[in-house]
Coordinates of C-alpha atoms in Angstrom, one line a residue:
M1 CA -0.1 0.0 -0.1
M2 CA 1.0 3.3 -0.1
H3 CA -0.1 6.5 0.2
A4 CA -0.8 10.0 -1.2
L5 CA 0.4 13.3 0.5
I6 CA -1.8 15.9 -1.8
C7 CA -1.6 20.0 -1.1
T8 CA -3.1 22.7 -2.0
D9 CA -1.6 26.4 -1.7
K10 CA -2.9 29.1 -0.1
P11 CA -4.0 31.6 -2.7
G12 CA -1.2 34.2 -3.6
H13 CA 1.8 32.4 -1.3
L14 CA 3.4 31.9 -4.9
D15 CA 6.3 34.2 -3.0
V16 CA 6.4 31.8 -0.2
R17 CA 6.6 28.3 -1.8
K18 CA 9.3 29.8 -4.0
A19 CA 10.7 30.8 -1.1
N20 CA 11.4 27.4 0.8
R21 CA 10.7 25.6 -1.8
A22 CA 14.9 24.3 -1.8
A23 CA 13.9 23.2 1.8
H24 CA 11.5 20.9 0.3
V25 CA 13.4 20.2 -1.9
D26 CA 16.2 18.3 0.5
Y27 CA 13.1 17.4 2.6
L28 CA 11.6 15.2 0.4
K29 CA 15.1 13.9 -0.8
A30 CA 16.0 13.1 2.9
D31 CA 13.0 10.4 3.2
A32 CA 14.2 7.2 1.9
H33 CA 9.8 6.3 1.7
V34 CA 9.0 9.1 -1.4
V35 CA 8.8 7.8 -4.4
Q36 CA 7.3 10.3 -6.2
A37 CA 6.4 14.5 -6.0
G38 CA 5.6 17.3 -7.6
P39 CA 4.2 20.4 -7.7
F40 CA 0.3 20.9 -9.7
V41 CA 0.5 23.4 -11.5
N42 CA -2.8 26.5 -12.1
A43 CA -3.4 26.9 -15.7
S44 CA -0.4 29.7 -15.5
G45 CA 1.3 27.3 -15.5
E46 CA 2.4 28.3 -11.7
M47 CA 2.9 25.9 -8.7
C48 CA -0.4 25.7 -6.6
G49 CA -0.2 22.7 -4.6
S50 CA 1.8 19.3 -4.3
L51 CA 0.9 16.3 -4.2
I52 CA 4.0 13.3 -3.3
L53 CA 3.7 9.4 -3.3
F54 CA 5.0 7.5 -0.6
D55 CA 6.3 4.0 -0.5
T56 CA 4.9 3.0 2.7
D57 CA 1.8 1.3 5.0
D58 CA 2.8 3.7 7.8
R59 CA 0.3 6.8 7.9
A60 CA 1.9 7.9 11.0
H61 CA 4.6 8.8 9.4
V62 CA 3.1 10.5 6.6
E63 CA 1.8 12.6 8.8
A64 CA 4.9 13.5 10.6
F65 CA 6.0 13.9 7.4
A66 CA 3.3 16.6 6.3
A67 CA 3.3 18.5 9.8
S68 CA 7.6 18.8 9.3
D69 CA 7.5 20.4 6.0
P70 CA 9.3 23.4 5.5
Y71 CA 6.7 23.9 3.5
A72 CA 3.6 23.6 5.7
K73 CA 5.7 24.6 8.5
A74 CA 5.6 28.5 6.6
G75 CA 2.2 28.4 6.3
L76 CA 1.3 27.3 2.6
F77 CA -1.1 24.7 2.9
E78 CA -5.1 25.5 2.4
D79 CA -5.5 21.9 3.1
V80 CA -3.5 19.2 2.9
R81 CA -5.1 15.7 2.5
I82 CA -3.0 11.7 2.6
E83 CA -5.6 9.4 1.3
A84 CA -4.4 5.4 1.1
W85 CA -3.8 4.3 -2.5
N86 CA -3.5 1.2 -4.3
R87 CA -1.5 1.1 -7.5
V88 CA -2.5 -0.9 -9.6
I89 CA -0.5 -0.1 -12.9
G90 CA 3.8 0.9 -12.9
G91 CA 6.5 0.0 -11.4

């Protein structure tokens, strides 16, 4: 089982995202359970949220990751969801 962390940025917070991006990417790379990650983009091509896929059954791990993410600490997100996900296709 995998977990998806789905985050939506607060409107007007692109500068917060950009200011914390390097720390966020380093944080992603430091977690061995992160298998894919990237930003959502709006119609203008601007980053507006995040999708992170974790290869772990441990929801508590994903919750702890989400709480300590530099983006979360900077107050970037309007909404954060964690969903269990069952991969059917893909490696």
